[in-house]
XYZ file of C-alpha atoms in Angstrom:
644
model
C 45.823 141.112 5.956
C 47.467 137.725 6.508
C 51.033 137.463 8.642
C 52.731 136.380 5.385
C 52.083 139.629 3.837
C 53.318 142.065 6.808
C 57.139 140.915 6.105
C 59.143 142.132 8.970
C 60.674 146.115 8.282
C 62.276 145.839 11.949
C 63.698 143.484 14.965
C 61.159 142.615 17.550
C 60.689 145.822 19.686
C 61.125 149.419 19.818
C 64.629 150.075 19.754
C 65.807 148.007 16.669
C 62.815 149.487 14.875
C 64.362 153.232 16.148
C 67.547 152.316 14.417
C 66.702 151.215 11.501
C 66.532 154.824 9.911
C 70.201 155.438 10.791
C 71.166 156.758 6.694
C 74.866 156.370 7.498
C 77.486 153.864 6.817
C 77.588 151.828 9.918
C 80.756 150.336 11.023
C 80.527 146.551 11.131
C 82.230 143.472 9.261
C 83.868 143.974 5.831
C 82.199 143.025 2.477
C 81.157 138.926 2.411
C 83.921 137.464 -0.189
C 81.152 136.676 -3.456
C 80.801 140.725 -3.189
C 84.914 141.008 -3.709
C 84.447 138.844 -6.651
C 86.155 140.508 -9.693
C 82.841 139.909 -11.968
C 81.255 142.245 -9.096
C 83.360 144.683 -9.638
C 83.611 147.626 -12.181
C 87.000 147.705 -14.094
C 89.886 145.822 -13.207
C 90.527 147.677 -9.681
C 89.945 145.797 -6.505
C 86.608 146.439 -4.636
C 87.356 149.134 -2.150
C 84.798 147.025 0.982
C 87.177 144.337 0.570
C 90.567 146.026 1.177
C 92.039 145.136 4.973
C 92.246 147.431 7.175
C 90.348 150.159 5.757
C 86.921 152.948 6.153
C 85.242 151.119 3.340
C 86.226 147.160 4.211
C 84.205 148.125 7.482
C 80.405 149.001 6.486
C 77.705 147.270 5.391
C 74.644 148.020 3.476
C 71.213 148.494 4.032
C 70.001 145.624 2.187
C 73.480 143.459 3.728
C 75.284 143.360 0.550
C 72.427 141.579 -1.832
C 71.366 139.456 1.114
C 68.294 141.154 2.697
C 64.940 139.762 0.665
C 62.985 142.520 2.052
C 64.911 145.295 0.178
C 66.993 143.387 -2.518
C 64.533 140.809 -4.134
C 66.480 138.676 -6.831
C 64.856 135.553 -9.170
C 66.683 132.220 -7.953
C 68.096 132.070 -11.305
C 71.532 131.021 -12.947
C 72.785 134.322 -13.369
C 72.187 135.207 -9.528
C 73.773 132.128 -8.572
C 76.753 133.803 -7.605
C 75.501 136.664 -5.536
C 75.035 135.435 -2.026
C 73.433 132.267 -0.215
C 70.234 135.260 0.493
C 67.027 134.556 0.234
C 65.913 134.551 -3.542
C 62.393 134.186 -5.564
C 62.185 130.497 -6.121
C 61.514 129.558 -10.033
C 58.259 128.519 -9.561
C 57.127 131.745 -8.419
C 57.937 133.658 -11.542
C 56.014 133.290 -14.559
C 57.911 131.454 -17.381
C 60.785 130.340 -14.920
C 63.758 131.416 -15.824
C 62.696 132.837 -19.216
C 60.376 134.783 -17.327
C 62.978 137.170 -16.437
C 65.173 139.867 -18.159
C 67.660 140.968 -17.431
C 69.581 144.498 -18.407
C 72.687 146.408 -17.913
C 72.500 149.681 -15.821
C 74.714 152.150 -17.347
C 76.028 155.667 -17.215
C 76.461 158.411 -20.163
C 78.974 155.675 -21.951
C 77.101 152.901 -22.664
C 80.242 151.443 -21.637
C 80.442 151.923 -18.388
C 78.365 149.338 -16.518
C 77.224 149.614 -13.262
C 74.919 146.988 -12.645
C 71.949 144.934 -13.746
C 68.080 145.743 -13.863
C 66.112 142.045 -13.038
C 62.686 142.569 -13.916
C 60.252 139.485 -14.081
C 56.363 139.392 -12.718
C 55.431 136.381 -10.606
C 52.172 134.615 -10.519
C 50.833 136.363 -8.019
C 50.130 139.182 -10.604
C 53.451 141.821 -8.699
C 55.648 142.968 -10.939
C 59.545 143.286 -9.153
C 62.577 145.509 -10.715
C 65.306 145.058 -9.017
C 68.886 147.040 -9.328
C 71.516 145.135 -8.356
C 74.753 147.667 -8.744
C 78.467 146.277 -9.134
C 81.086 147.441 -6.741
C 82.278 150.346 -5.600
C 78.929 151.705 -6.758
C 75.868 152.538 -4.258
C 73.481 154.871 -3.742
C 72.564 156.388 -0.772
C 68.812 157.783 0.201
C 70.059 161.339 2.198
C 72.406 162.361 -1.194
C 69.118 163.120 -3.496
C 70.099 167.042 -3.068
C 66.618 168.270 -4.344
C 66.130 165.494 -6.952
C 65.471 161.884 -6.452
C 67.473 158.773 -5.944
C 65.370 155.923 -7.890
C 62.588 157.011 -10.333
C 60.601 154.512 -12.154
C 57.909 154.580 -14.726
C 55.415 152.137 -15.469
C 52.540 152.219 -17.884
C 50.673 151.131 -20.881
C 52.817 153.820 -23.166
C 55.965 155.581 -23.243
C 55.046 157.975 -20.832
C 57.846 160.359 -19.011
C 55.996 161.056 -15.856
C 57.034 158.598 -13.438
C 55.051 157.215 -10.806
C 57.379 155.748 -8.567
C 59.758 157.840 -6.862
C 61.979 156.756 -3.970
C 60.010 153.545 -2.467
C 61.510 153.066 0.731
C 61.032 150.914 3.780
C 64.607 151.885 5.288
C 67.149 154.322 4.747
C 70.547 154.283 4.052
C 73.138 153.294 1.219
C 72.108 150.277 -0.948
C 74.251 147.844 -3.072
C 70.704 146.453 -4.644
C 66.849 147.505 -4.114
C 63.886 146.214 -5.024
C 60.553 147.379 -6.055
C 57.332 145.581 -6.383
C 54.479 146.995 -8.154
C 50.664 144.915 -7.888
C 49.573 145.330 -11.819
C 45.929 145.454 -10.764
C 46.715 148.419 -8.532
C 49.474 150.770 -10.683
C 49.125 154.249 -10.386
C 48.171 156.102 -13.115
C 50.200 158.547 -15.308
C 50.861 161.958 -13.493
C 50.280 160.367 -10.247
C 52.783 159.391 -7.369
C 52.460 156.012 -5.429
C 52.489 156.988 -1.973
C 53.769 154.137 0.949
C 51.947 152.613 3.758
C 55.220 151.612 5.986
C 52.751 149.539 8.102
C 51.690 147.378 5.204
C 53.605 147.630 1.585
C 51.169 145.396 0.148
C 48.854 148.475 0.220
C 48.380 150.697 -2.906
C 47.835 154.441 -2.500
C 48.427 156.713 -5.139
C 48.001 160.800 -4.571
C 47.452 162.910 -7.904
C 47.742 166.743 -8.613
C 46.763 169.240 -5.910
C 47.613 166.172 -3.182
C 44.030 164.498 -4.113
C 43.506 160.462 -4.319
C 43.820 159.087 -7.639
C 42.386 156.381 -8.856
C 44.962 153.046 -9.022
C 44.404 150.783 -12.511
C 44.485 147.330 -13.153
C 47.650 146.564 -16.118
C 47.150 142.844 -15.668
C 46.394 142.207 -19.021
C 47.944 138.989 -20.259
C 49.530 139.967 -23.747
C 49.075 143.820 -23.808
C 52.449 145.758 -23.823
C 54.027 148.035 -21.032
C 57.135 150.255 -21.019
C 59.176 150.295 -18.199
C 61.616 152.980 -17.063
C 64.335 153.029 -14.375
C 66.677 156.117 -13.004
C 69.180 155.361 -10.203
C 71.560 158.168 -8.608
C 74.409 156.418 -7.449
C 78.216 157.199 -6.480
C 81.073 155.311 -7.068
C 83.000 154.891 -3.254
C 86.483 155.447 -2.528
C 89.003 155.022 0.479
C 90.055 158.323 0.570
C 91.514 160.191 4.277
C 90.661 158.037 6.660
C 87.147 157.636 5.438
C 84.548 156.076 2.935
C 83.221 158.130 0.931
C 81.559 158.538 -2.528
C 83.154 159.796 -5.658
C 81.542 163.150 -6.794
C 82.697 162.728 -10.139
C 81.146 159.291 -10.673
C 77.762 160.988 -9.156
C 74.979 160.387 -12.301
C 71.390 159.621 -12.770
C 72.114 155.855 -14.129
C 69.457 154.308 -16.678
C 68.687 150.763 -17.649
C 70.435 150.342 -21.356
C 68.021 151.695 -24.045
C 66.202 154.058 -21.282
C 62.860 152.254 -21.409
C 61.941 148.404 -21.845
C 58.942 146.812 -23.356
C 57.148 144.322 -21.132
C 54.471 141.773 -21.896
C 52.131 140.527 -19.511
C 52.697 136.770 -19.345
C 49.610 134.992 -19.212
C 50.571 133.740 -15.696
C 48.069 132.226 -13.364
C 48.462 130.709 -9.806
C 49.150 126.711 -10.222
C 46.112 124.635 -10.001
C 45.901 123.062 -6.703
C 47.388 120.109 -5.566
C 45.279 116.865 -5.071
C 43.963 116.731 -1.501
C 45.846 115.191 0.701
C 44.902 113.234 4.098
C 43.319 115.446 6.647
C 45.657 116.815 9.094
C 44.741 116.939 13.095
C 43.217 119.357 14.224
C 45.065 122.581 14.713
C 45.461 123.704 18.525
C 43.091 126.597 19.211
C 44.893 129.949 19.334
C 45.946 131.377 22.130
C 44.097 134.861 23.009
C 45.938 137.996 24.169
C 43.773 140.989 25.316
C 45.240 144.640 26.722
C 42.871 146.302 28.929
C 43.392 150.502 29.189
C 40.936 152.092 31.800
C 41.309 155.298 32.483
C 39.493 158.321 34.227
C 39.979 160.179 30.531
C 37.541 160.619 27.992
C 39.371 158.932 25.080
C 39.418 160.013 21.273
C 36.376 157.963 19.450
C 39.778 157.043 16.911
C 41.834 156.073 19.672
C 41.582 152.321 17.928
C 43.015 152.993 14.672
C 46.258 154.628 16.595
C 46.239 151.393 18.872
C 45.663 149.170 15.877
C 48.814 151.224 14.119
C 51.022 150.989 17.359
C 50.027 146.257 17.424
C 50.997 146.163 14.118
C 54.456 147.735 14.564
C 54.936 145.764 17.326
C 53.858 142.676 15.766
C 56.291 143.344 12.586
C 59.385 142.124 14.484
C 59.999 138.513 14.862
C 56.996 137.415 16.805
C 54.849 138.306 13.698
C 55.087 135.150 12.086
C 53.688 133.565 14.780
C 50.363 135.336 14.912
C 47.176 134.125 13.755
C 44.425 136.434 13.777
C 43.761 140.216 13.078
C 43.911 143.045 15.893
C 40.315 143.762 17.295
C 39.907 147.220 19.330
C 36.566 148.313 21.071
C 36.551 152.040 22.900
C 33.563 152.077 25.670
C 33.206 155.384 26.912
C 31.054 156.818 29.300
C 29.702 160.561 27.932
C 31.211 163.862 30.354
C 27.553 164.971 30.713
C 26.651 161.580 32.912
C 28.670 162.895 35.961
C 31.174 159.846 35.743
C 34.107 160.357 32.693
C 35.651 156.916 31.854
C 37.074 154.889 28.901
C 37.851 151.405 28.285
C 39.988 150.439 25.279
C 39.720 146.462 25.271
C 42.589 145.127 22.034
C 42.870 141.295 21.321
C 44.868 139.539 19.172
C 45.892 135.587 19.065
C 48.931 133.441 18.811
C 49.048 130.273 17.472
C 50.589 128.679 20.553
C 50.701 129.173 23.940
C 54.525 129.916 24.485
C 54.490 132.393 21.781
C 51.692 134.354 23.477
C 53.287 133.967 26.848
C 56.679 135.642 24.884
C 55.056 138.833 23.840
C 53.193 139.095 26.988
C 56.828 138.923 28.870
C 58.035 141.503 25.767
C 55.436 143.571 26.416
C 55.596 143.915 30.474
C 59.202 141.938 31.110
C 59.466 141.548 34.510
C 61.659 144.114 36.994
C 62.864 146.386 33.423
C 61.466 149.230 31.366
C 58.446 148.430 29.381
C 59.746 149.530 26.427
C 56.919 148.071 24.269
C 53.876 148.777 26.246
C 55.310 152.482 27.083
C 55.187 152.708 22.890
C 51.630 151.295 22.651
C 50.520 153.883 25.070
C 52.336 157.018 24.677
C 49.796 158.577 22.532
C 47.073 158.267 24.880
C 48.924 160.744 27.775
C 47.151 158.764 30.302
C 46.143 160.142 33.539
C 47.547 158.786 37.115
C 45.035 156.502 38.085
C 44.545 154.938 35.005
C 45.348 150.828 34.609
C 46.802 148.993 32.301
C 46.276 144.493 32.211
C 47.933 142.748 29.571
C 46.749 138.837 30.142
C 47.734 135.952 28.008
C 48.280 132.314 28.215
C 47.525 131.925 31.622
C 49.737 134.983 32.830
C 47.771 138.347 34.345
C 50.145 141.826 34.724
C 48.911 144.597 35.939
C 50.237 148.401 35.345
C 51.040 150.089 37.691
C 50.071 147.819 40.952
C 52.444 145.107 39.693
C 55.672 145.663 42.326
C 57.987 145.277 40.099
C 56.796 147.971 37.650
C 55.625 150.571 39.897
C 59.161 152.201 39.555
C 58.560 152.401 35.412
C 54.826 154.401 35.857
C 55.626 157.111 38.316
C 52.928 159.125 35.835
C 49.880 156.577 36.561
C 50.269 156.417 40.466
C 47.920 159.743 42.246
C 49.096 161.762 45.435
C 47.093 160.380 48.440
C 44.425 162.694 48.783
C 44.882 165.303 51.533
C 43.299 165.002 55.017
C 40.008 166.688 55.849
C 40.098 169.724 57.967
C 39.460 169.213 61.758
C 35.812 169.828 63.029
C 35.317 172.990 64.550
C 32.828 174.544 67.093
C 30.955 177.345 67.074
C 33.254 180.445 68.002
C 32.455 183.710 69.058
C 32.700 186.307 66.151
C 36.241 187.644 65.229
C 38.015 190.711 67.456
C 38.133 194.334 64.788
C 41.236 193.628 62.934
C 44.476 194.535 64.037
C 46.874 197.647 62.593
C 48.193 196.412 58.963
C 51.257 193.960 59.171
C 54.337 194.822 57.805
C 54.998 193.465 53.982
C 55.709 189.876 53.830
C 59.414 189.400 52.294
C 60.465 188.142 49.102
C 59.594 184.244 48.087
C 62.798 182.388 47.962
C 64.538 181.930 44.664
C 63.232 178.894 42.610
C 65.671 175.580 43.232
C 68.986 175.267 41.151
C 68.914 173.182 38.317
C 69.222 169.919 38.704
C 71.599 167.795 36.078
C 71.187 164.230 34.915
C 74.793 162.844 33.666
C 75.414 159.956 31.075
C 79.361 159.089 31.139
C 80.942 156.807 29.583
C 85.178 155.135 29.837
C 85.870 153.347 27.118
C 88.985 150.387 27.286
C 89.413 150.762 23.413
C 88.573 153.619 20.905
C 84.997 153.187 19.557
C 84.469 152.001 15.968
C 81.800 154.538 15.787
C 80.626 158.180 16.922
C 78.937 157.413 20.084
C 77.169 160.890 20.817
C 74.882 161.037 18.432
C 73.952 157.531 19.745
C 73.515 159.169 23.396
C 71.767 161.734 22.066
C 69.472 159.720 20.721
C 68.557 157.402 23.167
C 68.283 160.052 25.711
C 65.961 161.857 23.460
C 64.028 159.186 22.931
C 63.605 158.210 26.682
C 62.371 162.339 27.286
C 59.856 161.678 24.611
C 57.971 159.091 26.466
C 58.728 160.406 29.959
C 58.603 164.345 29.352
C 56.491 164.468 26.186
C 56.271 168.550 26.402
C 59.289 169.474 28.492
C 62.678 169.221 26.175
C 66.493 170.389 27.582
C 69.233 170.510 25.263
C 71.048 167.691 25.025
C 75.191 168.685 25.862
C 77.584 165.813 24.588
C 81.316 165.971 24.542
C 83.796 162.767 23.537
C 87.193 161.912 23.241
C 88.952 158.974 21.993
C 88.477 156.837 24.995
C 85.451 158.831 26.720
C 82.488 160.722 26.613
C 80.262 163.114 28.748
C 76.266 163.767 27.984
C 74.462 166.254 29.976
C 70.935 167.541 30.895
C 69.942 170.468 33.017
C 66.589 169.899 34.568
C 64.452 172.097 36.431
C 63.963 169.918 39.016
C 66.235 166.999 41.196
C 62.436 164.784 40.810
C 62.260 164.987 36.848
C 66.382 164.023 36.919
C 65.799 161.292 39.109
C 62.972 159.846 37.097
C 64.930 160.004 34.303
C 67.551 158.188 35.789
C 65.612 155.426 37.031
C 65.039 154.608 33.440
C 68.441 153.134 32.572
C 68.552 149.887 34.424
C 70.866 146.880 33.504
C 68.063 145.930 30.713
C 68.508 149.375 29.199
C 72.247 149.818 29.272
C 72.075 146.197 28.021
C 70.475 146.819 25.062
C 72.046 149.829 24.508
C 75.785 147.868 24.495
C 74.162 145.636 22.025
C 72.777 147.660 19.214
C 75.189 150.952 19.899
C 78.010 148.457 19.714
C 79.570 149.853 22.414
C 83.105 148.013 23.178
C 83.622 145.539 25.685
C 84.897 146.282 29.408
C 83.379 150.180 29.099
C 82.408 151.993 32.231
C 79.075 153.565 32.027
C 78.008 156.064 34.351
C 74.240 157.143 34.785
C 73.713 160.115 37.589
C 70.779 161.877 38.308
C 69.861 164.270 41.733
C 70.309 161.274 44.384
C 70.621 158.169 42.196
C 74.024 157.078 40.890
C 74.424 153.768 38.295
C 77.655 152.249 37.611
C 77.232 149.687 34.796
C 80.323 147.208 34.291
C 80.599 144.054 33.218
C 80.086 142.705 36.803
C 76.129 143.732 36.050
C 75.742 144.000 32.618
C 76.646 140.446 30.650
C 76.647 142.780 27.832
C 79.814 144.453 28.790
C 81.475 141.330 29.075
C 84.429 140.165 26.548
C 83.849 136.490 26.162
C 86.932 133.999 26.117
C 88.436 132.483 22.504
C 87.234 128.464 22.471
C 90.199 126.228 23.822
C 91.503 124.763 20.368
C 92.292 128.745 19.539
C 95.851 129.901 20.981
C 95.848 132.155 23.642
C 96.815 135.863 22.944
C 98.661 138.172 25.008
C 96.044 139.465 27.621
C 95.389 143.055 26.499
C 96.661 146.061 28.416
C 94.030 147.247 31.158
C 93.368 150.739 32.119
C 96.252 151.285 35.106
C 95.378 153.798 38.254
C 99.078 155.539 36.066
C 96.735 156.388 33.052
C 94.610 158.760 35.169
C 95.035 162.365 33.680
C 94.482 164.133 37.418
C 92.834 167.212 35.823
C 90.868 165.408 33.585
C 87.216 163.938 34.382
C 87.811 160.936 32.289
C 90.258 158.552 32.342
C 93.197 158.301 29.727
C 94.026 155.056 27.927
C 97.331 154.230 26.971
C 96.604 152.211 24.597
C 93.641 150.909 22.382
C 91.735 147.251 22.719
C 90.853 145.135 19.967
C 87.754 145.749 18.313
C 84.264 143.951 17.651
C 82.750 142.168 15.144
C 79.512 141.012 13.826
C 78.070 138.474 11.488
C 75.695 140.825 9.423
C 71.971 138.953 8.876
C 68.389 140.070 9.118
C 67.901 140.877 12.165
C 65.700 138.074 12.919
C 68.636 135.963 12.442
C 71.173 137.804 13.741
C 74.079 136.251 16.022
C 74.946 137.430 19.266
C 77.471 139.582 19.049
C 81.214 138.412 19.031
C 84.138 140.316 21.229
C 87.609 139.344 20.204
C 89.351 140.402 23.279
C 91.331 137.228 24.523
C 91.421 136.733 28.147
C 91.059 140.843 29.074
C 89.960 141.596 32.079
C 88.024 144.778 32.721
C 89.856 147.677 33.289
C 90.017 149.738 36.789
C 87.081 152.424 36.447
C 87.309 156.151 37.649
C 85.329 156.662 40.672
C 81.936 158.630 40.488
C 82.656 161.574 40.176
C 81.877 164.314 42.866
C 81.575 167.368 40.923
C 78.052 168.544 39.276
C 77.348 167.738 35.606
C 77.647 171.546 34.421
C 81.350 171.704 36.663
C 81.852 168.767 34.220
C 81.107 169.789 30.867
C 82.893 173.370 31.515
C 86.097 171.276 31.480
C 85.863 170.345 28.362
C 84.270 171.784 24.740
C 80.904 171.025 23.771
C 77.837 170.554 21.588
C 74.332 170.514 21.595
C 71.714 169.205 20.093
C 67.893 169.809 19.843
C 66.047 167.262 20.388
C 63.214 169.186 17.968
């Protein structure tokens, strides 16, 4: 499998990849202004995404309003030429050009009530693509199936009514337009169901009755006839209280018009190839990467296909494109019954240049912050302490855990000095008859208290979004990979302007270690992608370690000044020493900030985020507070959530 065909499904690393199945509307820029065109719109209303100052002018999409090619895949053609500056199918790609593709109207139980339009073309790489392209307000969202299923879609070589394809998807969330593409030498058969491969979508895998394998079959057959059939569940959304949300009485099952289409296979061949040109220079030799694992454990013999799994991901983000050569994994393990247990996992991959390997080495381990990646790659493996870890690369060497600055991230890896040997000692005479019975011993102590790890947050402005269940996440996610069979509830209360997340743990070590996780890298990239406004105070406490994260240490945090040809607004009100509620644990604002913005993109190509708070300074941040985590929380209501 080539790097062109593993498109990335996620932003480099773990995190982005995490977020991606978020299947809410997420609160970001309003609708780009070719979406609020009136042709894009059903009847003569205005779009609700592009009314100001409202719920639905502030969410996005999961395929960014038409503009994503790896869920929305449209033919470069005139009658797209209106939807977006996205990434299309260039004409030479699709068999017969332009003509090559058809086009229909999606509609409801009036076959005057359009919703959309059905492109469906094959290109001459033998793929057949249908792709929905709905009309505004109308989306459909991949949590609202309610038993059924959102997109179902039949392909064969007759008018068959048992459809193959249900609910293809590599993200979730709502969708203005979706695409599916279908190899027609690989189509699952009638009474089948294509099943996924999220690693690779160019893979075909189709499960029949009973859950058994079935057979794919090869419909590339230039001139023979196939009928195609599309279902969509969608919802027409409204403004309506405050919120954005969809219209159950425009909730239908929405067919292409006619309910099936005839297709014929073009006769459709790659181009022949171009005359040879002048021999290029040599191509640099890649760049190898190898991670070493050794490790007192006897491993799994399939511990390579998990590791092979785990590069892939990894290698989906934005440094895919820049890889040249397939993972190789070798497992050398010694047998228990030879007296001396130990595996070696050796993994290589290459780069095509050096400063691209040197990047994903530096990804990988970055230097003095969380491992993020590598902690990933190795999760699955529960490694022993003693165990070692050497990721090498373009002239760079790190070792796990002996590097110093990553001994603080592998607290697991690193063994207990042995204890000392008893003290040699003569010969003594034998032992006087034993005394009269001693009196009972007393009562062992009562195990420690619990000890609480605390995640607070003071926000300047009122969040654009619920930020608990984003806590709650990325605290559960950071137990997973440092407590992968111990589990507290989660306890997360929020107000306008604050917020209060709480762990009881059995022990002041295990809420220590999980403090030590969130370092100014962390919290960084947890600003970033939580979109968490500028000028908060974030608070991380745990037994004897205390973090205060401002924009002092975290750039992230920072508002960043208008450019000097802007006028200069009124500085925004700061958070005054008078706005302190006395018997309150968080501080009171008196008044909101300005909020952020974003200039939506693949997240390859994503911007840095934009603040729009004019010369603010940071406002004054409560002290840390003095009282326990569980004195905390019993000031105010709360919630939990299980991490299970």
């Amino acid at each position: 499998m080539n790097s062109r065909s593993r498109r990335a499904v996620f932003d480099a690393m773990l995190l982005p990849m995490m977020l991606a199945v978020v299947s809410s509307l997420t609160l970001v820029a309003s609708a780009p202004s070719y979406y609020c065109n009136g042709v894009n719109t059903v009847g003569s209303g205005s779009c609700p995404f592009c009314a100001a100052n409202t719920s639905c002018a502030a969410t996005t999409t999961a395929d960014n309003f038409y503009q994503d090619a790896r869920y929305c895949s449209l033919p470069d053609i005139a009658l797209t030429s209106g939807l977006g500056t996205g990434a299309k199918l260039p004409p030479l790609q699709i068999c017969g050009k332009d003509a090559g593709v058809t086009q229909l109207d999606i509609i409801g139980g009036s076959a005057s009530t359009i919703v959309g339009s059905a492109y469906i073309f094959a290109t001459i790489s033998q793929r057949l693509y249908i792709s929905l392209q709905l009309l505004c307000p109308y989306l459909f969202d991949t949590a609202s199936a309610s038993g059924g299923y959102t997109v179902q879609i039949t392909l064969g070589s007759s008018g068959s009514s048992s459809a193959q394809y249900f609910d293809v998807f590599y993200r979730y969330g709502v969708y203005s337009c979706y695409s599916l593409s279908v190899d027609l030498t690989r189509v699952c058969p009638p009474g089948s169901r294509f099943s996924p491969t999220f690693s690779d979508p160019s893979v075909t895998a189709c499960t029949g009755s009973g859950g058994a394998s079935a057979t794919p079959v090869n419909l590339f057959n230039p001139g023979s006839l196939l009928v195609i059939g599309v279902s969509v569940r969608a919802s027409g959304y409204a403004n309506a209280n405050s919120t954005c949300a969809a219209d159950g009485t425009t909730t239908a099952a929405y067919r292409i018009r006619g309910n099936t289409m005839p297709f014929t296979v073009p006769n459709c061949l790659l181009p022949p190839p171009p005359p040879p040109s002048p021999p290029n220079p040599p191509h640099p030799p890649a760049v190898p990467t190898t991670i070493q694992i050794d490790t007192s454990l006897l491993l799994d013999p399939n511990v390579c296909s998990t590791l092979n799994s785990s590069i892939y991901t990894l290698l989906s983000g934005s440094s895919g494109q820049y890889f040249s050569g397939g993972v190789a994994c070798a497992l050398v393990a010694v047998p228990a019954n030879s007296g001396s247990v130990r595996s070696t996992v050796i993994i290589t991959y290459q780069f095509y240049t050096h400063n691209y390997t040197l990047g994903f080495v530096n990804a990988l381990v970055p230097y003095a912050a969380s491992p993020l990646g590598l902690k990933f790659l190795v999760a699955p493996l529960h490694l022993p302490c003693g165990s070692r870890i050497t990721v090498s690369g373009a002239g760079t060497t790190r070792t796990i855990p002996s590097d110093a600055d990553q001994v603080a991230f592998w607290p697991q890896l690193i063994c207990a000095p042995p204890p000392n040997p008893p003290p040699f000692l003569p010969n003594l005479p034998p032992p006087p008859y034993p005394p009269s019975p001693s009196p009972p011993l007393p009562s062992p102590p009562p195990p420690p208290p619990a000890s609480p790890f605390v995640f607070q947050m003071s926000l300047p402005t009122v969040s654009s979004q619920p930020l608990c269940p984003a806590v709650e996440f990325i605290v559960i996610y950071t137990l997973k990979l440092l407590y992968l069979n111990y589990y507290p509830v989660t306890t997360c209360t929020a107000s306008n302007t604050n917020l209060l997340a709480t762990l009881e743990f059995p022990d002041a070590t295990s809420a220590r270690a999980m403090a030590a996780v969130f370092d100014v890298e962390a919290i960084g990239q947890f600003v970033t992608y939580f979109q968490v406004p500028c000028n908060s105070f974030i608070l991380i406490a745990g037994s004897d370690i205390q973090s205060a994260f401002t924009s002092a240490n975290v750039p992230e945090l920072g508002c960043p000044t208008p450019p000097p040809s802007q006028p200069l607004m009124p500085p925004a009100r700061g958070l005054r020493s008078s706005d302190l509620d006395p018997a309150s644990p968080f501080p009171v604002t008196a008044s909101s900030g300005s909020t952020r913005s974003t200039q939506p993109g693949p997240p390859e190509l994503q911007a840095p985020f934009l603040r729009s708070e004019p010369n603010s300074s940071p406002p004054a941040h409560p002290s840390v507070p003095t009282t326990t985590a569980a004195a905390v929380a019993a000031s105010i209501p709360s919630t939990s959530t299980n991490p299970e």
